[in-house]
XYZ file of C-alpha atoms in Angstrom:
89
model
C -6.579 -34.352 31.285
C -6.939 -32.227 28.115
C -4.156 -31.172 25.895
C -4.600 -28.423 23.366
C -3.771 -28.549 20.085
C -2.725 -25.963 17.813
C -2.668 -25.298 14.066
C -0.053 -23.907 12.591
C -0.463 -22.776 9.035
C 2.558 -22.581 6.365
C 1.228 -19.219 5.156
C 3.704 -17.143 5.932
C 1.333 -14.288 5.967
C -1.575 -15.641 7.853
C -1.006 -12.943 10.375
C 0.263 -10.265 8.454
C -2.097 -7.178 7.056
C -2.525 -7.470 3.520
C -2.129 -3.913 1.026
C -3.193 -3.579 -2.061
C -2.281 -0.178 -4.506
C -0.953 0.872 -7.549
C 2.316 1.168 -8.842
C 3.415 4.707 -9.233
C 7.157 4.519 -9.904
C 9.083 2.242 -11.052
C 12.163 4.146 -11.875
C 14.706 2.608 -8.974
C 16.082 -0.212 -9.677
C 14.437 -3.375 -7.126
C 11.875 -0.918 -6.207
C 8.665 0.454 -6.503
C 6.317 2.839 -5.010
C 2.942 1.868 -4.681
C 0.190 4.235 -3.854
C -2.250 3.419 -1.378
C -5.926 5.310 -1.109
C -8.130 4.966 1.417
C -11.423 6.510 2.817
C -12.180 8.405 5.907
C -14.748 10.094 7.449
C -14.413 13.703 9.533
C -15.036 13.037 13.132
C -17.169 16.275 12.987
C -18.446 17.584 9.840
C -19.094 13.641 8.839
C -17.662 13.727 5.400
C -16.007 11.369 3.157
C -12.664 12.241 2.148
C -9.792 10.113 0.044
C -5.907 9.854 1.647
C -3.665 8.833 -0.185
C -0.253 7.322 1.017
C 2.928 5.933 -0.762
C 4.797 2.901 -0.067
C 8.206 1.773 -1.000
C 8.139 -1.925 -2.218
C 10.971 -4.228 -3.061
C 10.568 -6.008 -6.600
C 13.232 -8.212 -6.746
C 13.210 -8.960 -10.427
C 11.939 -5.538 -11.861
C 8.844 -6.500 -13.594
C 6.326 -4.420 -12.129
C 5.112 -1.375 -14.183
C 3.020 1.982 -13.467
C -0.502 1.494 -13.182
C 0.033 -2.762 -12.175
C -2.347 -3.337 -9.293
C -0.240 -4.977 -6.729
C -0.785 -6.795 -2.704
C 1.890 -6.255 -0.453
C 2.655 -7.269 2.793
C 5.086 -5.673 5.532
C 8.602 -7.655 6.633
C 11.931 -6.915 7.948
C 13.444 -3.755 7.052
C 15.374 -4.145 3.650
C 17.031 -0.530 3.202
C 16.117 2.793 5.266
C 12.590 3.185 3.636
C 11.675 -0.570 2.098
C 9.844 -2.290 4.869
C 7.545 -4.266 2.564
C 7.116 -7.044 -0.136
C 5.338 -7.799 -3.454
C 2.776 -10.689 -2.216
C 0.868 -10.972 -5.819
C -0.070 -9.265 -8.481
């Protein structure tokens, strides 16, 4: 007989997809918005082009600033828009 054996690892965010951005706003109080570029190529005309999309992250203690390069990671909805966390600086 063979029993399997699984690891389970403490990081809470072994599973979860990492962001990274920069802080754009940081004028709500518990919150920031971090913007998010990335790159993407036309299906057709094979181009490179830059999106850009912005995130609403909750900062608990209000020390994040514009222009702070931030990770994030996604968890349980907090208000309407806030579906994400500050993971590190």
């Amino acid at each position: 007989m063979s029993t399997n054996t699984t690891k389970q690892s403490n990081n809470k965010t072994s599973h979860q997809k990492i962001w990274s951005g920069i802080v754009a706003s940081d004028i709500n109080d518990k919150t920031v918005v971090v913007s998010v570029s990335s790159s993407k190529i036309h299906s057709i005309y094979k181009k490179r082009f830059v999106t850009t999309k912005k995130y609403h992250v909750h900062d608990q203690s209000n020390k994040y600033k514009i222009n702070d390069i931030v990770k994030f990671v996604e968890t349980k909805p907090i208000s309407k828009n806030k579906h994400y966390i500050i993971f590190e600086k």
